[in-house]
mmCIF file of C-alpha atoms in Angstrom:
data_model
loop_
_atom_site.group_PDB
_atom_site.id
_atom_site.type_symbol
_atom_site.label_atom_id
_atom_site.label_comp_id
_atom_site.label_asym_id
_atom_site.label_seq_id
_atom_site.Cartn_x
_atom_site.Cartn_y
_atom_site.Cartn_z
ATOM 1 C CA UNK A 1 0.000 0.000 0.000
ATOM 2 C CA UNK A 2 2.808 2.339 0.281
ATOM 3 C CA UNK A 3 4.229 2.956 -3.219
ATOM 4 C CA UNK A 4 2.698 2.163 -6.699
ATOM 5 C CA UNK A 5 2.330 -1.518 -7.665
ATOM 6 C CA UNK A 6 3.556 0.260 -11.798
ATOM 7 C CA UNK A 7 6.386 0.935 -10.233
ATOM 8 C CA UNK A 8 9.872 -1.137 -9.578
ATOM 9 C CA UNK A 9 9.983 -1.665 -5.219
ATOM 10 C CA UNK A 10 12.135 0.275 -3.335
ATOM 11 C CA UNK A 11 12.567 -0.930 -0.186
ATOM 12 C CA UNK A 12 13.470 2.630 1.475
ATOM 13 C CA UNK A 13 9.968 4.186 -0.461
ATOM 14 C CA UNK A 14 8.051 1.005 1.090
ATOM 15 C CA UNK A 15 8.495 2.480 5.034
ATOM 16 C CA UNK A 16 5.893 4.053 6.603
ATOM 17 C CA UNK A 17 7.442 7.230 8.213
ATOM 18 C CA UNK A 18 4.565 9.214 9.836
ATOM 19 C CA UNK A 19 2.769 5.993 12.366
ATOM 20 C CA UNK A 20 1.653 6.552 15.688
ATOM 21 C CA UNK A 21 3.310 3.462 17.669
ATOM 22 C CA UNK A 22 3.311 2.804 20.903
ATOM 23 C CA UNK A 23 3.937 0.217 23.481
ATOM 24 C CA UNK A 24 1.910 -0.718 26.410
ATOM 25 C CA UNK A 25 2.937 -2.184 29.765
ATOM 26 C CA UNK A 26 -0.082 -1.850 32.082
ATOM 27 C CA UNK A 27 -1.451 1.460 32.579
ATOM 28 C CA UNK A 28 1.945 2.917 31.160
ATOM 29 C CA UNK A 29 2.257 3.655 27.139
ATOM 30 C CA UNK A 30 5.598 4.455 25.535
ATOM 31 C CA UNK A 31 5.938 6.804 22.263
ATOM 32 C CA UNK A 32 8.361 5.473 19.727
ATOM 33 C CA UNK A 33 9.086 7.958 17.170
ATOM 34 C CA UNK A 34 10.873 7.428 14.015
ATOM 35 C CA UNK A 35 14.442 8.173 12.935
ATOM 36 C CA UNK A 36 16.662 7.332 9.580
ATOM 37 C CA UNK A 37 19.972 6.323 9.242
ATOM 38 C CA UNK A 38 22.453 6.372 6.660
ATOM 39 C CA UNK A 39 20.797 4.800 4.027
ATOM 40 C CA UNK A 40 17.367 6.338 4.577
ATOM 41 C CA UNK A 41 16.256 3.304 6.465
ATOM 42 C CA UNK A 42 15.274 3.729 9.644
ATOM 43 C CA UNK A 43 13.575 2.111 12.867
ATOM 44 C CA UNK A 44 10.678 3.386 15.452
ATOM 45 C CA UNK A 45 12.296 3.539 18.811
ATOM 46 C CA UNK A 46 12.166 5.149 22.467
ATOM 47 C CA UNK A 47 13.844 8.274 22.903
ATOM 48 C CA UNK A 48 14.181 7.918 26.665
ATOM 49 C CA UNK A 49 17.001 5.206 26.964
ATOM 50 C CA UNK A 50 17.134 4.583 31.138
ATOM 51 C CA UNK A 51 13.472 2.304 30.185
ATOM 52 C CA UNK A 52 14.732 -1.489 29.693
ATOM 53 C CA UNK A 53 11.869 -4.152 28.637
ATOM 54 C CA UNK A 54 11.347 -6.343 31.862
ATOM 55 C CA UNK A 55 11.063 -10.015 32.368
ATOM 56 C CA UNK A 56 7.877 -12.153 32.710
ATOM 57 C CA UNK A 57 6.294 -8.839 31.478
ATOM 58 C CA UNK A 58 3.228 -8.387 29.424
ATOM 59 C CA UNK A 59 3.351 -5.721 26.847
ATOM 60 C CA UNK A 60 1.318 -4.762 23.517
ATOM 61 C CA UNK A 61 2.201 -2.637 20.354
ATOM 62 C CA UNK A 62 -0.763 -0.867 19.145
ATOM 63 C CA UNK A 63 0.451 0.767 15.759
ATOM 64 C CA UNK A 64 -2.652 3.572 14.065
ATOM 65 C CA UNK A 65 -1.666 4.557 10.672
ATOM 66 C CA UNK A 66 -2.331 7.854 8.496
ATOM 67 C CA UNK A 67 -5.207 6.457 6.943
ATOM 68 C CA UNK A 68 -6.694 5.398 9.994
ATOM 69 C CA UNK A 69 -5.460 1.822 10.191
ATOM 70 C CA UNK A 70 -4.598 0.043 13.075
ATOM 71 C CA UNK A 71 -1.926 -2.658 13.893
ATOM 72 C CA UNK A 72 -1.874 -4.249 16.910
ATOM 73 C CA UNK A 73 -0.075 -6.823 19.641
ATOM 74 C CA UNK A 74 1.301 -9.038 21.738
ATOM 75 C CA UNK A 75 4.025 -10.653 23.980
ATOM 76 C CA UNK A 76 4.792 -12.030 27.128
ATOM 77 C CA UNK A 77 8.576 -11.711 27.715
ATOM 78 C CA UNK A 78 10.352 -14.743 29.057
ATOM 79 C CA UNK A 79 12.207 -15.047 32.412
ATOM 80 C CA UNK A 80 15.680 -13.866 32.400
ATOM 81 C CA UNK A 81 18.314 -16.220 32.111
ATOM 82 C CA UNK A 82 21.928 -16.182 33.313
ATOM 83 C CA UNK A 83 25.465 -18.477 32.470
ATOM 84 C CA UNK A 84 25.786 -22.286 34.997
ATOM 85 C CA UNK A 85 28.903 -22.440 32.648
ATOM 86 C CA UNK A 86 29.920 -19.559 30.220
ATOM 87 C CA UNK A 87 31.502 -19.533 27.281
ATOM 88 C CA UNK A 88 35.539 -19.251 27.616
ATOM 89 C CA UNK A 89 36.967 -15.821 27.472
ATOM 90 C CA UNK A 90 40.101 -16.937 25.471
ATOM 91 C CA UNK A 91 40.315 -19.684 22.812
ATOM 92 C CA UNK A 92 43.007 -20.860 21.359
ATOM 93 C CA UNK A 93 41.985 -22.564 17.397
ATOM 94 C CA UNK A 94 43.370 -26.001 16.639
ATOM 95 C CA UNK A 95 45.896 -26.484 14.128
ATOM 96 C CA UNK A 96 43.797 -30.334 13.872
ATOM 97 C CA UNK A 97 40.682 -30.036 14.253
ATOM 98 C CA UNK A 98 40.060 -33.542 13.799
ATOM 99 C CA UNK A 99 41.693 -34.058 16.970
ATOM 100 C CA UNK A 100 40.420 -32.571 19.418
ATOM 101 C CA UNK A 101 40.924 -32.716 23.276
ATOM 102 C CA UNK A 102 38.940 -33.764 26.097
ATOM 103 C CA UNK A 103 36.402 -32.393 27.569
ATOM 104 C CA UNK A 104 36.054 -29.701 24.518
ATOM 105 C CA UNK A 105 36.717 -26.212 25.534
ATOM 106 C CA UNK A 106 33.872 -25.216 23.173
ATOM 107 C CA UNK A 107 31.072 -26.504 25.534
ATOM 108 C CA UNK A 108 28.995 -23.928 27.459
ATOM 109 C CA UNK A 109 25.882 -23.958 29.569
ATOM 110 C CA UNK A 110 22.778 -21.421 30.963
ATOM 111 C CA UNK A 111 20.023 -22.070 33.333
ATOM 112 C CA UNK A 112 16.636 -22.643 31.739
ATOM 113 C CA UNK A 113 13.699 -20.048 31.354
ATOM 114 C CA UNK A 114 10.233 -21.272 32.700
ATOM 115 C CA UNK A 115 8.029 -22.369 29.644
ATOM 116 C CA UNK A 116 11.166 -21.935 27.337
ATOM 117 C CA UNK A 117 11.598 -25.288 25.359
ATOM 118 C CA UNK A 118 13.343 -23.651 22.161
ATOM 119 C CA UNK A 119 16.476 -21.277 22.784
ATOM 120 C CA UNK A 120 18.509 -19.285 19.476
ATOM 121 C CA UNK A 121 22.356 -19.100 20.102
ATOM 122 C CA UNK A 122 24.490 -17.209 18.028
ATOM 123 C CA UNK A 123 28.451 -17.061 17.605
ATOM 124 C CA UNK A 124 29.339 -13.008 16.164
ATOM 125 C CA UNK A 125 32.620 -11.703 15.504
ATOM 126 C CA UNK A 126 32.702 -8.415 16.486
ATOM 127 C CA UNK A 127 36.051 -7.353 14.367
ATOM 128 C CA UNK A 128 36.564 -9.424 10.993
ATOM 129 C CA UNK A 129 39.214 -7.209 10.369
ATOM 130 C CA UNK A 130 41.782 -5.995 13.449
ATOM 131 C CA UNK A 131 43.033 -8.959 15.139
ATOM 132 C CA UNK A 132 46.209 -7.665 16.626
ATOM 133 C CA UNK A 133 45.003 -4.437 17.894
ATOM 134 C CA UNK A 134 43.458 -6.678 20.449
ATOM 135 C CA UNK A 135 46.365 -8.080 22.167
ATOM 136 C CA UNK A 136 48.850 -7.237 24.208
ATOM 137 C CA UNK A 137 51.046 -5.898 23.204
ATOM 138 C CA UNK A 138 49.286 -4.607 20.279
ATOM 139 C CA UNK A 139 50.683 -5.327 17.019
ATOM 140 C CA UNK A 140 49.487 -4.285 12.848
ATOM 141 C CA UNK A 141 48.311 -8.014 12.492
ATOM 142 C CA UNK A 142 45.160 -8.194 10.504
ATOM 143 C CA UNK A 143 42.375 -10.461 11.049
ATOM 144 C CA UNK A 144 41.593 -13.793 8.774
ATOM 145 C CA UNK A 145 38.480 -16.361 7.835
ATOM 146 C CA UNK A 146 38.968 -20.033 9.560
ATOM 147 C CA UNK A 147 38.760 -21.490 6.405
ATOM 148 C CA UNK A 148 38.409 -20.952 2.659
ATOM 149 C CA UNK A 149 36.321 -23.498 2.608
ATOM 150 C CA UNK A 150 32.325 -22.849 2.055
ATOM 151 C CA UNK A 151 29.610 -24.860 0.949
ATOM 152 C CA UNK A 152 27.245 -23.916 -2.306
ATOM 153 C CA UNK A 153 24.061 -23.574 -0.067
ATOM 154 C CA UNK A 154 26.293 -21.397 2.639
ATOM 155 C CA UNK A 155 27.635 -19.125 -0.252
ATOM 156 C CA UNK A 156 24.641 -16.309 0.245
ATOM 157 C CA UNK A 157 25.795 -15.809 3.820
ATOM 158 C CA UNK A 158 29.511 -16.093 3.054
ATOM 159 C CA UNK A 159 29.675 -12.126 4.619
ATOM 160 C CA UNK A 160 27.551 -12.498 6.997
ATOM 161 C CA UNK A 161 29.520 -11.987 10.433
ATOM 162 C CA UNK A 162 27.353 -14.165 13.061
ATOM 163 C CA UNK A 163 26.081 -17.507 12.723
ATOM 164 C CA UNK A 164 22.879 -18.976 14.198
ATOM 165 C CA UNK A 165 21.667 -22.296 15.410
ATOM 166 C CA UNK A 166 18.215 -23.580 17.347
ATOM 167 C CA UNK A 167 18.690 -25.747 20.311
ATOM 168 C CA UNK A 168 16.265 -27.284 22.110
ATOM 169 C CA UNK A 169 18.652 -27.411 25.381
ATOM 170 C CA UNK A 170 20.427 -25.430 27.702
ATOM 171 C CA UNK A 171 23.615 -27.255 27.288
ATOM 172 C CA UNK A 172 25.639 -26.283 23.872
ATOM 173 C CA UNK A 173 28.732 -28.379 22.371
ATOM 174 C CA UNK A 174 30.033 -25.763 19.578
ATOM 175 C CA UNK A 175 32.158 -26.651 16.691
ATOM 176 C CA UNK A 176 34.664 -24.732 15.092
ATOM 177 C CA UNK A 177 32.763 -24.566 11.930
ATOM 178 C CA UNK A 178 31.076 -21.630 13.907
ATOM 179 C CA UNK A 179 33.816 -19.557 14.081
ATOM 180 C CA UNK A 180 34.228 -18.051 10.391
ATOM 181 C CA UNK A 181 37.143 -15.666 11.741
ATOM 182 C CA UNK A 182 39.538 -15.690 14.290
ATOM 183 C CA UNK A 183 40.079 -12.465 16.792
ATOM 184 C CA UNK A 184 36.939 -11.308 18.993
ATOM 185 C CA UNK A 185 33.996 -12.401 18.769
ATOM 186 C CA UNK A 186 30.483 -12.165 20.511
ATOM 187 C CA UNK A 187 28.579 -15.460 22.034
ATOM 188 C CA UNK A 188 24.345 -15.028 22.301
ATOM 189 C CA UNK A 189 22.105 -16.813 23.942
ATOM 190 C CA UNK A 190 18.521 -15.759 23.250
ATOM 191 C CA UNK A 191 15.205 -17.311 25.308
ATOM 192 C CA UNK A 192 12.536 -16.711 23.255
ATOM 193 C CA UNK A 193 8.468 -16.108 23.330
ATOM 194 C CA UNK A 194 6.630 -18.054 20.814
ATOM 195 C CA UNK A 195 6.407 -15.155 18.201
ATOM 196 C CA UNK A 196 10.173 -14.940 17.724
ATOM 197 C CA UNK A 197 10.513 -18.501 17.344
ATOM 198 C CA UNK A 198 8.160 -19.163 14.813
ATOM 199 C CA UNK A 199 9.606 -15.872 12.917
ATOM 200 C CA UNK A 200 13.517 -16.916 13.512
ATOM 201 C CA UNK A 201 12.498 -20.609 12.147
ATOM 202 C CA UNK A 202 10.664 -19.478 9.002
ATOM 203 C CA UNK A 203 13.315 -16.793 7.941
ATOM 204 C CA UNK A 204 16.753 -18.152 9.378
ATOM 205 C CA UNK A 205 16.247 -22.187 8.001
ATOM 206 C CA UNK A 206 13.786 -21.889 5.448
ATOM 207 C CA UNK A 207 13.478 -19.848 1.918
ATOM 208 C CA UNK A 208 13.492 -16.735 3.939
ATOM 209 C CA UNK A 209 9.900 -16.225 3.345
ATOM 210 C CA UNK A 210 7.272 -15.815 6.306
ATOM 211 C CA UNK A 211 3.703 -17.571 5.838
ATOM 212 C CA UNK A 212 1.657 -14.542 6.711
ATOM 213 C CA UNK A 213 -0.609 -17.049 8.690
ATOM 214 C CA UNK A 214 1.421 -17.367 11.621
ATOM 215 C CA UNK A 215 1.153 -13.299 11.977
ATOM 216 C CA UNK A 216 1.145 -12.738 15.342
ATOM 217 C CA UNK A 217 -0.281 -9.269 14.736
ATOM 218 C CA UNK A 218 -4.010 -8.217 14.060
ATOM 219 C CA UNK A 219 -5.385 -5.799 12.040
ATOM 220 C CA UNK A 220 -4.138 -3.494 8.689
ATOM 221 C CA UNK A 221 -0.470 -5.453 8.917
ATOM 222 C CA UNK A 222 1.573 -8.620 9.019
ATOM 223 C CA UNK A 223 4.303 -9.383 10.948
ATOM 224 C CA UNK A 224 5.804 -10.700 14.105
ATOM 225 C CA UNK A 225 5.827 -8.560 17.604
ATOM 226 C CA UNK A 226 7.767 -10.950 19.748
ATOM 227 C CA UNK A 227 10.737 -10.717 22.587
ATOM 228 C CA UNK A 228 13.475 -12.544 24.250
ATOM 229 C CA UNK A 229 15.563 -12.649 26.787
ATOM 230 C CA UNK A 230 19.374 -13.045 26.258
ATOM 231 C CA UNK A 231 22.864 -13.249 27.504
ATOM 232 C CA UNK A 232 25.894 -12.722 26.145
ATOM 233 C CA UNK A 233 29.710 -13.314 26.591
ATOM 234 C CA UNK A 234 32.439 -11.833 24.749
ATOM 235 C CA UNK A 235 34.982 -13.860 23.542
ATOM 236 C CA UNK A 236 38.882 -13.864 22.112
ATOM 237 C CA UNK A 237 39.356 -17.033 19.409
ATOM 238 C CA UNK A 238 42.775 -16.656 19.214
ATOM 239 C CA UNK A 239 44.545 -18.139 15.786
ATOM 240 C CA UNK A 240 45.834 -21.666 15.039
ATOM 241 C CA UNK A 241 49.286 -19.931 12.864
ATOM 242 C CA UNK A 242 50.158 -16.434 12.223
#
């Protein structure tokens, strides 16, 4: 509804600039207003940053467009969750990787959310290009891939910089196939509500398309409103040769 269907889609003429959204958390409603970046993308957001979404919270997203449309709803955020055993700090690569000790250093573990049977970890690195800057003491050295090596069906996401997976427990043997650089990197553990998983299934795994009848909003719109909660744990993967 946003542009011409004669016309060839733009993504940044597709956004809907001039929305009333808010979000709801009892009897108190937050104004998001809208900002661009670079690209002439942007994002609704909350100016005020001391507010931080709370766990086991209800809250609602009632969206009322120029034309008088309305968009609305709903999530319950999970309980927070926190590291039994976090990810190592410092890793040092493998020159054989076929070889590996025991126990593996890779394995890591958090303590469960009530109601949370499906959990989305992720392995970012933060820098794909400084390595050295990072040690001590510093050096010029410049950051590298793991490997060369890619699968045909991986090739679209060759660039990306983090890497996903969907457990369904809250104890998580990595491999080193997750690491596609060395230097620092970023590890995620996210607890999700319902509405996030069925969204992170259908776009991560899948054809990157989203069946518009699990919506889990009502109204003039489809999409996803969902939430999570997460922790995090920096990490230093340091490399196998210079």
């Amino acid at each position: 509804r946003s542009q011409a269907v004669s016309d060839s889609f733009k993504y940044a003429n597709s956004i809907i600039r001039d929305a009333d959204v808010r979000i709801i958390e009892g009897g108190t409603t937050y104004q998001l207003q809208y900002r661009t970046d670079h690209n002439n993308i942007g994002e609704y957001y909350l100016p005020d940053i001391t507010v931080r979404v709370q766990p086991e919270t209800r809250y609602r997203i009632e969206i009322t467009l120029n034309d008088g449309g309305k968009i609305t709803g709903e999530t319950v955020t999970p309980a927070r969750i926190s590291w039994v055993k976090p990810p190592h700090q410092l890793l040092q690569y493998p020159s054989d990787t076929a070889n590996l000790p025991s126990p593996d250093s890779l394995s890591f573990e958090w303590a469960a959310a009530p109601g949370t049977r499906e959990y989305i970890a992720s392995v970012s690195c933060v820098d794909s290009l400084e390595y050295g800057s990072y040690l001590t003491p510093v050096t010029a050295e410049k950051n590298r891939r793991t490997s060369s090596v890619i699968n045909q069906n991986a090739r679209r996401r060759y660039n990306e910089t983090t890497r996903w997976a969907f457990v369904q427990t809250t104890k998580l043997p990595l491999v080193w196939f997750a690491y596609k650089w060395y230097g620092l990197h970023e590890i995620s553990i996210y607890a999700p509500d319902p509405n996030m998983v069925e969204w992170f299934k259908q776009t991560r795994f899948g054809p990157n398309e989203f069946n518009t009848l699990l919506s889990s909003v009502k109204g003039d719109g489809i999409g996803v409103f969902g939430s999570a909660s997460v922790v995090r744990q920096g990490q230093f993967l340091l490399k196998n040769q210079p």
